[in-house]
PDB file of C-alpha atoms in Angstrom:
ATOM      1  CA  MET A 237     115.519  96.054  64.094  1.00  0.00           C
ATOM      2  CA  ALA A 238     116.072  97.580  67.513  1.00  0.00           C
ATOM      3  CA  ALA A 239     114.128  94.916  69.406  1.00  0.00           C
ATOM      4  CA  LYS A 240     117.228  93.983  71.423  1.00  0.00           C
ATOM      5  CA  LEU A 241     117.632  97.590  72.541  1.00  0.00           C
ATOM      6  CA  VAL A 242     113.932  97.745  73.475  1.00  0.00           C
ATOM      7  CA  ALA A 243     114.428  94.595  75.559  1.00  0.00           C
ATOM      8  CA  LEU A 244     117.429  96.194  77.285  1.00  0.00           C
ATOM      9  CA  VAL A 245     115.346  99.269  78.165  1.00  0.00           C
ATOM     10  CA  ARG A 246     112.626  97.080  79.656  1.00  0.00           C
ATOM     11  CA  GLU A 247     115.145  94.944  81.569  1.00  0.00           C
ATOM     12  CA  ALA A 248     116.907  98.019  82.958  1.00  0.00           C
ATOM     13  CA  ALA A 249     113.582  99.470  84.119  1.00  0.00           C
ATOM     14  CA  ALA A 250     112.499  96.172  85.680  1.00  0.00           C
ATOM     15  CA  GLY A 251     115.805  95.922  87.530  1.00  0.00           C
ATOM     16  CA  ALA A 252     115.524  99.499  88.771  1.00  0.00           C
ATOM     17  CA  ARG A 253     111.962  98.893  89.988  1.00  0.00           C
ATOM     18  CA  ALA A 254     113.130  95.775  91.844  1.00  0.00           C
ATOM     19  CA  ILE A 255     115.887  97.759  93.578  1.00  0.00           C
ATOM     20  CA  ALA A 256     113.426 100.524  94.495  1.00  0.00           C
ATOM     21  CA  ARG A 257     110.878  98.094  95.914  1.00  0.00           C
ATOM     22  CA  ALA A 258     113.496  96.168  97.916  1.00  0.00           C
ATOM     23  CA  TYR A 259     115.237  99.224  99.380  1.00  0.00           C
ATOM     24  CA  PRO A 260     116.738  99.402 102.027  1.00  0.00           C
ATOM     25  CA  GLU A 261     117.691  95.784 101.393  1.00  0.00           C
ATOM     26  CA  GLY A 262     120.489  95.332  98.889  1.00  0.00           C
ATOM     27  CA  CYS A 263     122.138  98.748  98.919  1.00  0.00           C
ATOM     28  CA  SER A 264     122.953 101.679 101.138  1.00  0.00           C
ATOM     29  CA  ALA A 265     121.280 105.073 101.016  1.00  0.00           C
ATOM     30  CA  ALA A 266     124.371 106.530  99.364  1.00  0.00           C
ATOM     31  CA  ALA A 267     124.367 103.822  96.684  1.00  0.00           C
ATOM     32  CA  LEU A 268     120.627 103.854  95.898  1.00  0.00           C
ATOM     33  CA  PRO A 269     120.571 106.615  93.242  1.00  0.00           C
ATOM     34  CA  TRP A 270     123.403 105.040  91.270  1.00  0.00           C
ATOM     35  CA  ALA A 271     122.080 101.507  91.737  1.00  0.00           C
ATOM     36  CA  VAL A 272     118.742 102.360  90.123  1.00  0.00           C
ATOM     37  CA  VAL A 273     120.324 103.967  87.034  1.00  0.00           C
ATOM     38  CA  GLU A 274     123.289 101.598  86.725  1.00  0.00           C
ATOM     39  CA  ARG A 275     121.789  99.213  84.137  1.00  0.00           C
ATOM     40  CA  PHE A 276     120.176 102.065  82.221  1.00  0.00           C
ATOM     41  CA  ASP A 277     123.523 103.837  82.007  1.00  0.00           C
ATOM     42  CA  ALA A 278     125.436 100.676  81.076  1.00  0.00           C
ATOM     43  CA  ASP A 279     122.986  99.081  78.648  1.00  0.00           C
ATOM     44  CA  VAL A 280     120.857 101.889  77.224  1.00  0.00           C
ATOM     45  CA  ARG A 281     122.152 105.430  77.657  1.00  0.00           C
ATOM     46  CA  GLY A 282     125.163 105.037  75.371  1.00  0.00           C
ATOM     47  CA  HIS A 283     123.101 103.301  72.697  1.00  0.00           C
ATOM     48  CA  VAL A 284     120.418 105.910  72.076  1.00  0.00           C
ATOM     49  CA  GLU A 285     120.824 109.371  70.606  1.00  0.00           C
ATOM     50  CA  ARG A 286     121.033 112.047  73.278  1.00  0.00           C
ATOM     51  CA  ASP A 287     117.604 113.497  73.912  1.00  0.00           C
ATOM     52  CA  PRO A 288     116.862 116.095  76.579  1.00  0.00           C
ATOM     53  CA  ARG A 289     113.611 114.337  77.493  1.00  0.00           C
ATOM     54  CA  ILE A 290     115.475 111.101  78.214  1.00  0.00           C
ATOM     55  CA  GLU A 291     118.154 112.937  80.194  1.00  0.00           C
ATOM     56  CA  ASP A 292     115.456 114.783  82.164  1.00  0.00           C
ATOM     57  CA  GLY A 293     113.766 111.444  82.902  1.00  0.00           C
ATOM     58  CA  ARG A 294     117.053 110.016  84.171  1.00  0.00           C
ATOM     59  CA  ASP A 295     117.548 113.106  86.350  1.00  0.00           C
ATOM     60  CA  GLN A 296     114.060 112.632  87.817  1.00  0.00           C
ATOM     61  CA  VAL A 297     114.942 109.033  88.718  1.00  0.00           C
ATOM     62  CA  LEU A 298     118.086 110.227  90.486  1.00  0.00           C
ATOM     63  CA  ILE A 299     116.167 112.939  92.362  1.00  0.00           C
ATOM     64  CA  ALA A 300     113.453 110.494  93.437  1.00  0.00           C
ATOM     65  CA  ALA A 301     116.086 107.975  94.559  1.00  0.00           C
ATOM     66  CA  VAL A 302     117.869 110.587  96.677  1.00  0.00           C
ATOM     67  CA  THR A 303     114.535 111.595  98.205  1.00  0.00           C
ATOM     68  CA  LEU A 304     113.778 107.966  99.089  1.00  0.00           C
ATOM     69  CA  ALA A 305     117.264 107.472 100.506  1.00  0.00           C
ATOM     70  CA  GLU A 306     116.865 110.560 102.699  1.00  0.00           C
ATOM     71  CA  ALA A 307     113.387 109.554 103.904  1.00  0.00           C
ATOM     72  CA  GLY A 308     112.942 108.444 107.489  1.00  0.00           C
ATOM     73  CA  GLY A 309     111.512 105.138 108.659  1.00  0.00           C
ATOM     74  CA  GLU A 310     109.810 102.409 106.670  1.00  0.00           C
ATOM     75  CA  GLU A 311     106.329 103.949 106.991  1.00  0.00           C
ATOM     76  CA  GLU A 312     107.496 107.390 105.863  1.00  0.00           C
ATOM     77  CA  ASP A 313     109.131 106.206 102.679  1.00  0.00           C
ATOM     78  CA  VAL A 314     106.078 104.688 100.994  1.00  0.00           C
ATOM     79  CA  PRO A 315     105.222 107.857  99.004  1.00  0.00           C
ATOM     80  CA  GLU A 316     108.883 108.362  98.116  1.00  0.00           C
ATOM     81  CA  ARG A 317     109.172 104.762  96.939  1.00  0.00           C
ATOM     82  CA  GLU A 318     106.063 105.209  94.787  1.00  0.00           C
ATOM     83  CA  ARG A 319     107.545 108.415  93.328  1.00  0.00           C
ATOM     84  CA  LEU A 320     110.749 106.570  92.470  1.00  0.00           C
ATOM     85  CA  VAL A 321     108.873 103.727  90.767  1.00  0.00           C
ATOM     86  CA  LYS A 322     106.818 106.296  88.825  1.00  0.00           C
ATOM     87  CA  ALA A 323     110.002 108.108  87.759  1.00  0.00           C
ATOM     88  CA  ILE A 324     111.466 104.788  86.565  1.00  0.00           C
ATOM     89  CA  ASN A 325     108.264 104.046  84.640  1.00  0.00           C
ATOM     90  CA  ASP A 326     108.393 107.515  83.085  1.00  0.00           C
ATOM     91  CA  LEU A 327     112.040 107.050  82.054  1.00  0.00           C
ATOM     92  CA  GLU A 328     111.176 103.710  80.473  1.00  0.00           C
ATOM     93  CA  TRP A 329     108.246 105.257  78.609  1.00  0.00           C
ATOM     94  CA  VAL A 330     110.137 108.299  77.313  1.00  0.00           C
ATOM     95  CA  THR A 331     113.064 106.141  76.209  1.00  0.00           C
ATOM     96  CA  LEU A 332     110.819 103.715  74.354  1.00  0.00           C
ATOM     97  CA  SER A 333     108.686 106.452  72.808  1.00  0.00           C
ATOM     98  CA  ARG A 334     111.415 108.976  71.943  1.00  0.00           C
ATOM     99  CA  GLY A 335     114.644 106.963  71.839  1.00  0.00           C
ATOM    100  CA  ILE A 336     116.565 106.529  68.589  1.00  0.00           C
ATOM    101  CA  ALA A 337     119.235 103.849  68.206  1.00  0.00           C
ATOM    102  CA  ASN A 338     122.671 105.341  67.595  1.00  0.00           C
ATOM    103  CA  ARG A 339     125.798 104.070  65.838  1.00  0.00           C
ATOM    104  CA  ALA A 340     127.081 102.349  68.972  1.00  0.00           C
ATOM    105  CA  ALA A 341     123.842 100.339  69.103  1.00  0.00           C
ATOM    106  CA  ALA A 342     124.177  99.468  65.422  1.00  0.00           C
ATOM    107  CA  ALA A 343     127.768  98.311  65.952  1.00  0.00           C
ATOM    108  CA  LEU A 344     126.545  95.904  68.641  1.00  0.00           C
ATOM    109  CA  GLY A 345     123.784  94.533  66.407  1.00  0.00           C
ATOM    110  CA  TYR A 346     120.927  96.282  68.210  1.00  0.00           C
ATOM    111  CA  GLY A 347     119.496  97.616  64.942  1.00  0.00           C
ATOM    112  CA  GLU A 348     120.245 100.283  62.393  1.00  0.00           C
ATOM    113  CA  ALA A 349     121.332 103.703  63.556  1.00  0.00           C
ATOM    114  CA  GLY A 350     118.437 106.130  63.329  1.00  0.00           C
ATOM    115  CA  VAL A 351     115.723 103.548  64.059  1.00  0.00           C
ATOM    116  CA  ARG A 352     113.151 104.758  66.564  1.00  0.00           C
ATOM    117  CA  LEU A 353     112.611 102.379  69.462  1.00  0.00           C
ATOM    118  CA  ARG A 354     108.837 102.874  69.313  1.00  0.00           C
ATOM    119  CA  ASP A 355     108.894 101.360  65.814  1.00  0.00           C
ATOM    120  CA  ALA A 356     110.845  98.311  66.999  1.00  0.00           C
ATOM    121  CA  GLY A 357     109.000  97.354  70.158  1.00  0.00           C
TER     122      GLY A 357
END
């Protein structure tokens, strides 16, 4: 059962959304893109089979984070912040709907390799 991995995906997304909503508090503009994907990369990315849709979703999060970091004042960045939160939501969705636990996940007790996350959550 990959329920633990599903929980990690949800926790990583929730953490990324919290960072996005709090920005510029908590991290610098240069650190923002990596801060929002840090938990995903550490807890999820190495535990699901590589899938171009998941990688594209992660890239979209990075692009949206850079755009927010480069935005001007507080009023200007509202649309960019919303785009970043949407990109995080999309990454969470694609990972949960398309992700497949890999051998590394199985070794950590996150479920059997080959189990689809959508079937576990």
